mmCIF file of C-alpha atoms and ligand atoms in Angstrom:
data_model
loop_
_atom_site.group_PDB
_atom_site.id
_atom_site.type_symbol
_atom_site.label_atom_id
_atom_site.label_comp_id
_atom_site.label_asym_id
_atom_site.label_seq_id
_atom_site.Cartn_x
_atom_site.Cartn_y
_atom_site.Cartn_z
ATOM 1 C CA UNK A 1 95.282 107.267 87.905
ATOM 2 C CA UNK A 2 97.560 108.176 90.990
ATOM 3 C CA UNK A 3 96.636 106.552 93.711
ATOM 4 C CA UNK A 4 97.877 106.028 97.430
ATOM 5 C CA UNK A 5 99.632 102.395 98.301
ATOM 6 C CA UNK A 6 95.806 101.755 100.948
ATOM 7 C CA UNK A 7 94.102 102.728 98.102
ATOM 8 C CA UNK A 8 95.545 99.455 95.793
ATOM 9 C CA UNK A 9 96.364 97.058 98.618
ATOM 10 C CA UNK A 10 92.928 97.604 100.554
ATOM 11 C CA UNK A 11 91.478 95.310 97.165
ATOM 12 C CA UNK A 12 94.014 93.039 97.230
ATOM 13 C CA UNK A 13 93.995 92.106 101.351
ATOM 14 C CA UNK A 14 90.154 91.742 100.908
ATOM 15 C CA UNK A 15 90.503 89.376 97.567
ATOM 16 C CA UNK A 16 93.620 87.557 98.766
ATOM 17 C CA UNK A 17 96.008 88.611 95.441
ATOM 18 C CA UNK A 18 99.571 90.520 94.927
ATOM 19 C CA UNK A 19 100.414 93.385 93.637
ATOM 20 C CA UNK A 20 103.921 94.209 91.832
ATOM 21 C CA UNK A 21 105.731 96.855 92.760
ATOM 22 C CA UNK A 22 108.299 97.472 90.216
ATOM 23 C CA UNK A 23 111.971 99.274 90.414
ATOM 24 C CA UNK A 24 111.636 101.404 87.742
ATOM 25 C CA UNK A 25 115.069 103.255 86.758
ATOM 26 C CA UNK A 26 114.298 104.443 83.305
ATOM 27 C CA UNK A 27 111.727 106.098 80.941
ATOM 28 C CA UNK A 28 111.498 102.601 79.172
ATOM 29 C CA UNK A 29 110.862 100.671 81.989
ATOM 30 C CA UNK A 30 107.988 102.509 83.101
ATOM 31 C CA UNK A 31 106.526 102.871 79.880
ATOM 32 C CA UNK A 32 107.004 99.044 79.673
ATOM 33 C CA UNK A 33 105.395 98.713 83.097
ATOM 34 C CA UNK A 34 102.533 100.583 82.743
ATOM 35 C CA UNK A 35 101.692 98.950 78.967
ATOM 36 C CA UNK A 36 101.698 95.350 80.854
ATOM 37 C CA UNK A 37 99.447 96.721 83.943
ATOM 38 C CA UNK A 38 96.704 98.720 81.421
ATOM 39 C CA UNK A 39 96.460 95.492 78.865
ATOM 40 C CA UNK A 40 95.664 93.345 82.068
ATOM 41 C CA UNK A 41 93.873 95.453 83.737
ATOM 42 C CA UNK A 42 96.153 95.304 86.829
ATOM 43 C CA UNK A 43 96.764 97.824 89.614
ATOM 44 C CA UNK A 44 100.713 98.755 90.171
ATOM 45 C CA UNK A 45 103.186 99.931 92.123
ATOM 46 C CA UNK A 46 105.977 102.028 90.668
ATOM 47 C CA UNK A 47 108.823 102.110 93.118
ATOM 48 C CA UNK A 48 112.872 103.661 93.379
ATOM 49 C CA UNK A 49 115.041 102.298 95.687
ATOM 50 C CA UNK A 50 117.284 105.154 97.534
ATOM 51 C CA UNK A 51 120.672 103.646 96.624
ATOM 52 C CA UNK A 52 119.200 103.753 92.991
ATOM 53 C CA UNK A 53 119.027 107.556 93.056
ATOM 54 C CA UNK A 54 122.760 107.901 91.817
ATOM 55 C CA UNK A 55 121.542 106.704 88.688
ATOM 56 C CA UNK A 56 118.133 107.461 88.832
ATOM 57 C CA UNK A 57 118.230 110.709 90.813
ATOM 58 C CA UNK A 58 114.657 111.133 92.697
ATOM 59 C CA UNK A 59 114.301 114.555 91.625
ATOM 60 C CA UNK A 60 114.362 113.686 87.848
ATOM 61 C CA UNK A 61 112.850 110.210 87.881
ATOM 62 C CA UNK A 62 109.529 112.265 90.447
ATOM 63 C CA UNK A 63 107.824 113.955 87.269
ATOM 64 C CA UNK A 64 108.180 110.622 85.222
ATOM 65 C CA UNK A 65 106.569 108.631 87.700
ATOM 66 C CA UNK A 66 103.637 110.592 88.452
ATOM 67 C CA UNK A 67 103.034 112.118 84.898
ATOM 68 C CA UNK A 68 103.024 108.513 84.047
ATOM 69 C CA UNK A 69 100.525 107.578 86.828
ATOM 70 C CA UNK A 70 98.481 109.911 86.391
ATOM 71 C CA UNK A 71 97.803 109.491 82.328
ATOM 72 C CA UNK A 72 97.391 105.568 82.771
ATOM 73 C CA UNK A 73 93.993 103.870 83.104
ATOM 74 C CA UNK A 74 94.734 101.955 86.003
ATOM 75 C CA UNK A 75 95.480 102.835 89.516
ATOM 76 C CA UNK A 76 99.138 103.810 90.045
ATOM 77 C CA UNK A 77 101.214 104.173 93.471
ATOM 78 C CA UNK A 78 104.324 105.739 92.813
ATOM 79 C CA UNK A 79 105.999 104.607 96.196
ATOM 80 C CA UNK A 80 109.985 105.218 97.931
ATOM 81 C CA UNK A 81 111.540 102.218 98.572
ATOM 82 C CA UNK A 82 114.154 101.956 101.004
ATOM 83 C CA UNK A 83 113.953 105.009 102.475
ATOM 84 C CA UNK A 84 117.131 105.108 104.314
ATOM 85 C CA UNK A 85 116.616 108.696 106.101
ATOM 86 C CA UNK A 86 113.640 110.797 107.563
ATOM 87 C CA UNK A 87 114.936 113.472 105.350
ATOM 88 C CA UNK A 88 114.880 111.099 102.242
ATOM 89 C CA UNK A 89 111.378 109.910 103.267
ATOM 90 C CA UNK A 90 110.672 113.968 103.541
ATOM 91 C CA UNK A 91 111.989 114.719 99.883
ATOM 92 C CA UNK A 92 109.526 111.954 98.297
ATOM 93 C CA UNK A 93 106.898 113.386 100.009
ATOM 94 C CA UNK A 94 107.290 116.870 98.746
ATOM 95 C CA UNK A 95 107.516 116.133 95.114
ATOM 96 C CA UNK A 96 103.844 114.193 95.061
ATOM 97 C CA UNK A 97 104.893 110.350 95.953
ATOM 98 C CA UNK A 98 102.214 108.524 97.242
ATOM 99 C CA UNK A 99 103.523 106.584 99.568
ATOM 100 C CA UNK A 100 107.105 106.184 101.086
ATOM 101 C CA UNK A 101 109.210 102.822 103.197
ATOM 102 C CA UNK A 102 111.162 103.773 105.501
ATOM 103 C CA UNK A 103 113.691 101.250 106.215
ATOM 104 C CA UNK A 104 114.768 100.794 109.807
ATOM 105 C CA UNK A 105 115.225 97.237 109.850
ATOM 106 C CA UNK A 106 119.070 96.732 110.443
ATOM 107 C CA UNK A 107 117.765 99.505 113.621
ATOM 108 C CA UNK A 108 117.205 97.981 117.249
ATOM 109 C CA UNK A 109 113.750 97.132 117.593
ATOM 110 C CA UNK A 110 112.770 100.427 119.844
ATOM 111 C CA UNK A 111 115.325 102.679 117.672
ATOM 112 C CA UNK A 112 113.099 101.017 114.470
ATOM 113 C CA UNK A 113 109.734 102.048 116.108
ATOM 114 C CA UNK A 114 110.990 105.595 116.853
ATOM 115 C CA UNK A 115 112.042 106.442 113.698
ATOM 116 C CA UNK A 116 109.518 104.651 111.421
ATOM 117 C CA UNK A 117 106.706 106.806 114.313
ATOM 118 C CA UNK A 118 108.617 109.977 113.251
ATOM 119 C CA UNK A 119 108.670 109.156 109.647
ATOM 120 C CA UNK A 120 104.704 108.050 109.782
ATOM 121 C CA UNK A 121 103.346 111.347 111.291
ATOM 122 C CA UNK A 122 104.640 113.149 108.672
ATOM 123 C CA UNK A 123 103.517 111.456 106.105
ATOM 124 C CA UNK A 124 99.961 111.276 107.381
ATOM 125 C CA UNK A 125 99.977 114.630 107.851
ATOM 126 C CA UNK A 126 100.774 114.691 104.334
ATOM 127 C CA UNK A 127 97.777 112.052 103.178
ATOM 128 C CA UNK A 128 100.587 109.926 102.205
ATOM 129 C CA UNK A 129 101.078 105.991 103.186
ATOM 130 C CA UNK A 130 103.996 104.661 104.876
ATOM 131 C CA UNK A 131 105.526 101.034 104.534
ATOM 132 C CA UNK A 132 108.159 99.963 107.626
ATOM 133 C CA UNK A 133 110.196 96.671 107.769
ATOM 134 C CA UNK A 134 110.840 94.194 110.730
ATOM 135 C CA UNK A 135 112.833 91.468 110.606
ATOM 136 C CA UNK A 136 116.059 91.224 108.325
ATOM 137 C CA UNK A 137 115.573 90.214 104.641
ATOM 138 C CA UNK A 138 118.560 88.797 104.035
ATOM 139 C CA UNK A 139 120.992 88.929 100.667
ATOM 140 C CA UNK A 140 122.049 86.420 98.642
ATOM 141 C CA UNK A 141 124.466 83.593 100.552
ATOM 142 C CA UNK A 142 123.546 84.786 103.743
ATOM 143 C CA UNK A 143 121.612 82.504 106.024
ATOM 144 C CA UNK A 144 117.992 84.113 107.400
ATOM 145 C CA UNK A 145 116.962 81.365 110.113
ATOM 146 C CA UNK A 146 117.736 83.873 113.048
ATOM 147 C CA UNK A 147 116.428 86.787 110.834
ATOM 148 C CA UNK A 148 112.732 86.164 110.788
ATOM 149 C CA UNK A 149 110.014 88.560 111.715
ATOM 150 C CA UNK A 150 108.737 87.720 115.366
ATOM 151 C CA UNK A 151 104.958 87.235 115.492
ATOM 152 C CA UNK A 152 104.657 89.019 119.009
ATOM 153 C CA UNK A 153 107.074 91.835 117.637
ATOM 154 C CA UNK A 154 105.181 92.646 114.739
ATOM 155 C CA UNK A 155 102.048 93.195 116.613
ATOM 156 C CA UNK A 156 103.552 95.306 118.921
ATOM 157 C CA UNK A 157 105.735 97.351 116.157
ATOM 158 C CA UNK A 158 102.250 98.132 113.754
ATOM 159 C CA UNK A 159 100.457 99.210 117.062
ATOM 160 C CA UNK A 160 103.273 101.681 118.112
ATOM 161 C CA UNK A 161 104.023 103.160 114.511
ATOM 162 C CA UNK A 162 100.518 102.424 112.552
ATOM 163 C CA UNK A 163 102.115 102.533 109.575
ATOM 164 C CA UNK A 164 100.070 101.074 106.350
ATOM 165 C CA UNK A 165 102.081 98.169 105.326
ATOM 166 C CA UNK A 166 104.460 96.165 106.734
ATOM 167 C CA UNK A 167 107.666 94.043 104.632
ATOM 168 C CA UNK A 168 108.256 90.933 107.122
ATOM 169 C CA UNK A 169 111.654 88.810 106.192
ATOM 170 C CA UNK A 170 110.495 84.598 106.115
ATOM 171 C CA UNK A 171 113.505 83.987 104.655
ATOM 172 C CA UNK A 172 113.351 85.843 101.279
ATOM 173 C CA UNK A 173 116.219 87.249 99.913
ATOM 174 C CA UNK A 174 117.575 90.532 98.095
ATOM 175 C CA UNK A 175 119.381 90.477 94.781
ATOM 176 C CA UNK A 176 119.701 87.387 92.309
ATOM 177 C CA UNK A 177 119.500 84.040 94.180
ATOM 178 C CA UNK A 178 121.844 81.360 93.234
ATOM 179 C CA UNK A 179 119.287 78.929 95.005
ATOM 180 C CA UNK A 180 115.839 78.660 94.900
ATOM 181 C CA UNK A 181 115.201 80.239 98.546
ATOM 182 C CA UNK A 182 112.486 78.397 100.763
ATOM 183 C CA UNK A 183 109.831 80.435 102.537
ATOM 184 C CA UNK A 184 108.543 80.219 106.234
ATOM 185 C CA UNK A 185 105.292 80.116 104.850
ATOM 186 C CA UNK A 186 103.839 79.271 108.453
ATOM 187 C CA UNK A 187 105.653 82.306 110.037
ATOM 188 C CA UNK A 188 103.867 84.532 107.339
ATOM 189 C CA UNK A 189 100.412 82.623 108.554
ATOM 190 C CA UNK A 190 101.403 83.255 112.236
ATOM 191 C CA UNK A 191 102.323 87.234 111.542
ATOM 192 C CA UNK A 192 99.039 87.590 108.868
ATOM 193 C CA UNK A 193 96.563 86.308 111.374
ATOM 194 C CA UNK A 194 98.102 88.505 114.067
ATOM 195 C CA UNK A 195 97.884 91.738 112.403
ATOM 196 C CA UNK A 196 95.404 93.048 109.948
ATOM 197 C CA UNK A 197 97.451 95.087 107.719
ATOM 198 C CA UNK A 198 98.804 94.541 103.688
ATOM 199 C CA UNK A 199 102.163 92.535 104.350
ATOM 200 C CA UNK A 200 104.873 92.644 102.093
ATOM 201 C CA UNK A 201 107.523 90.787 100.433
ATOM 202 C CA UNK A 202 110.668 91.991 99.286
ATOM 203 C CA UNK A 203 113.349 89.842 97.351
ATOM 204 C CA UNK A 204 110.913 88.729 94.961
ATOM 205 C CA UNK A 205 112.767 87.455 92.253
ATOM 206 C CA UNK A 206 114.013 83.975 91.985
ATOM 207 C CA UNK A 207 111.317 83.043 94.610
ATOM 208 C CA UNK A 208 109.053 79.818 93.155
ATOM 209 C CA UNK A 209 105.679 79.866 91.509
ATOM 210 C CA UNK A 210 104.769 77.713 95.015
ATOM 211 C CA UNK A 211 105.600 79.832 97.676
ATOM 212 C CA UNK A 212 104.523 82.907 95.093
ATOM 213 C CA UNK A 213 101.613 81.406 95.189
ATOM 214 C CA UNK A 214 101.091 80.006 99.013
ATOM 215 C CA UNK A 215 102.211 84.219 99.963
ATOM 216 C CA UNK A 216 99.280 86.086 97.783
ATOM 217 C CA UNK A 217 96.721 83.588 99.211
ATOM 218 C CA UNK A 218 98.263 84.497 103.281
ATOM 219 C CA UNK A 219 98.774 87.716 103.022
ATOM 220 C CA UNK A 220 101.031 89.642 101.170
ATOM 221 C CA UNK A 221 99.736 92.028 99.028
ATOM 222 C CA UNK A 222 102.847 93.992 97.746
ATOM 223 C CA UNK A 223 105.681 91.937 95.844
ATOM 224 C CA UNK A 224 108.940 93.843 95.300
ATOM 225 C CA UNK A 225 110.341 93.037 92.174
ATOM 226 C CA UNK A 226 113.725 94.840 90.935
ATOM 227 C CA UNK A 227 116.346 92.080 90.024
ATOM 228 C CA UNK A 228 113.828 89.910 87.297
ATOM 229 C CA UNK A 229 112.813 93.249 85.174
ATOM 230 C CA UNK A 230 116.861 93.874 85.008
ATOM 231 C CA UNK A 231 117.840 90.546 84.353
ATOM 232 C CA UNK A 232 114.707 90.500 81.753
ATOM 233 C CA UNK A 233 115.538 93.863 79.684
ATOM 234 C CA UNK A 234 119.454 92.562 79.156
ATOM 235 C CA UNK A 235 118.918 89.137 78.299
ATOM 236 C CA UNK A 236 116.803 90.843 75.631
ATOM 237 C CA UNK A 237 119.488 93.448 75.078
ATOM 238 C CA UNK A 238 122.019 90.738 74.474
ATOM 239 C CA UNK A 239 119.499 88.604 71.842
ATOM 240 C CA UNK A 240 119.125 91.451 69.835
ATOM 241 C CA UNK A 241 122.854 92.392 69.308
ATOM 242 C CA UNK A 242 123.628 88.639 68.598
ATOM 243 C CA UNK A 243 121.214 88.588 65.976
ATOM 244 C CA UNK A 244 121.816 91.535 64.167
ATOM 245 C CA UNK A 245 125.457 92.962 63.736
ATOM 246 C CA UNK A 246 124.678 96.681 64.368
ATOM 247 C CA UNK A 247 121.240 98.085 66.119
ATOM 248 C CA UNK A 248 120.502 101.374 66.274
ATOM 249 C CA UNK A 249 119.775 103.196 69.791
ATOM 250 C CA UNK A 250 116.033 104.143 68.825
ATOM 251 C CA UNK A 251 115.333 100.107 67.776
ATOM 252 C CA UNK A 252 116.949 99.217 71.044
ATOM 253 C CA UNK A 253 115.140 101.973 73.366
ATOM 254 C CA UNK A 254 112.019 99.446 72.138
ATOM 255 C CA UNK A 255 113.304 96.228 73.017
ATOM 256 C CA UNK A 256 113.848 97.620 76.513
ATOM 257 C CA UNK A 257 110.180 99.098 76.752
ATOM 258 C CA UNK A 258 109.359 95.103 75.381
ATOM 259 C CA UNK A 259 111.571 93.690 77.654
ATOM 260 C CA UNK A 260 109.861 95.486 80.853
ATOM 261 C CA UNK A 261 106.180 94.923 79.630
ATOM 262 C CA UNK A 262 107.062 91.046 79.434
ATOM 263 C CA UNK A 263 108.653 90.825 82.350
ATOM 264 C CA UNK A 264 106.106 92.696 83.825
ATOM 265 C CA UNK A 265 103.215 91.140 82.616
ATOM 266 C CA UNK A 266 104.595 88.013 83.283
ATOM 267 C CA UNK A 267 104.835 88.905 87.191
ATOM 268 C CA UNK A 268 101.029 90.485 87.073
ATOM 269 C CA UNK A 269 99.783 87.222 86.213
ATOM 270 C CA UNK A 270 101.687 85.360 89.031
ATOM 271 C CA UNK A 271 100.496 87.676 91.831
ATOM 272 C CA UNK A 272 96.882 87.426 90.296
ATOM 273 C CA UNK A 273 96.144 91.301 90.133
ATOM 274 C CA UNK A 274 95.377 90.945 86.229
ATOM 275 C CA UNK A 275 91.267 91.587 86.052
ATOM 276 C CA UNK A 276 90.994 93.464 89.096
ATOM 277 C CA UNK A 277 90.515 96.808 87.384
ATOM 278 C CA UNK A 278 87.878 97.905 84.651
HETATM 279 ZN ZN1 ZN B 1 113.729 95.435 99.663
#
């Protein structure tokens, strides 16, 4: 069933679990996505990234999504992520998403309230959520240290904009890591007990099963995950043409809805939001 992003992460704030919110840029991977989240029972977050609209326009992927959410058994939030533009934030709206990020962390901190305020009463006007970002996540090979979300800041920013969720940056990282990156577990603590709302972590492949782990149980209740389902459906892509010297299109079309229901399930398990849903 479609459902807003308060809806799913109201459950998993109360019960301290994660839920996946998966780049999606094909029919495959969300049938693939939404297999793994009705065999465990899982709430989940279908999600396109703006600067994945040139080859996954919004407009085309918008009926997928919610046709899709709205035939599964288990709650669905088709959310916009990275919202780089009111006007982008304004298009998801008005084809049925349920929930949009707008994206105004590389924004001074008063130019990031302003807009993500702007981009919040219309969606509430709307009955649709809103996710902001403060702090910096970084990308790969670039240090974070200076990056983090401030404590004080955060308080101040969710006050101003009262937007539903909030991504914080504790040194996570975009994109495929080449090292394991190590989370400021105590600034996510510090910015959890300040603030009451779902928190969110972006970068979430590559991340360890500890600090996985040690972020569901303080706090975040939405884990971006774009990178591992990619990385997952063509190191299945490539196994199957090894093997066999010609596959057909249809054959492969499967191993890419496989590939995204493993890789999938896999991350439903780690975030603990398997058996939350009847
Ligand atoms: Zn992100």
């Amino acid at each position: 069933m479609l459902c807003t992003l308060s809806e799913i992460l109201r459950d998993a704030n109360e019960r301290h679990y994660g839920v996946g919110a998966f780049n999606c840029l094909s029919l495959e991977n969300v049938m693939g996505a939404l297999e793994a989240a009705e065999e465990l029972h899982s709430p989940i977050i279908l999600q396109l990234a703006e600067v994945q609209f040139p080859e996954a326009p919004l407009e085309l992927m918008a009926p997928l999504f919610l046709r899709a959410a709205e035939r599964s058994s288990v709650p669905v939030c088709v959310h916009l992520d990275h919202g780089q533009s009111f006007e982008t934030c304004a298009r998801a709206l008005r084809l049925g998403f349920t929930s949009v990020m707008f994206d105004g962390a590389a924004l001074p901190f008063d130019e990031n309230v302003r807009n993500t305020l702007l981009v919040a009463r219309m969606a509430k006007a709307a009955g649709v959520d809103v996710e902001a970002e403060l702090g910096r996540v970084g990308d790969s090979g670039v240090d974070t240290a200076d990056v983090f979300t401030d404590v004080e800041e955060s308080v101040r920013f969710v006050e101003a904009t009262g937007v539903d969720a909030l991504a914080i940056a504790i040194g996570n990282l975009h994109g495929h890591y080449i090292h394991t990156p190590q989370l400021n577990i105590r600034r996510l603590i510090e910015i959890h007990e300040a603030n009451q709302l779902p928190l969110v972590l972006h970068g979430g492949s590559g991340t360890s099963v500890e600090d996985f782990k040690a972020c569901i149980h303080n706090g975040i209740c939405k884990i971006n995950v774009a990178t591992a389902i990619q990385r997952g459906i063509m190191k299945r892509i490539c196994q199957r043409m090894e093997a066999e010297a010609e596959v057909g299109y249809i054959p492969l079309k499967q191993v890419m809805i496989d590939a995204s229901r493993e890789v999938v399930a896999e991350h439903i398990r780690l975030f603990e939001s398997n058996d939350r849903v009847s």
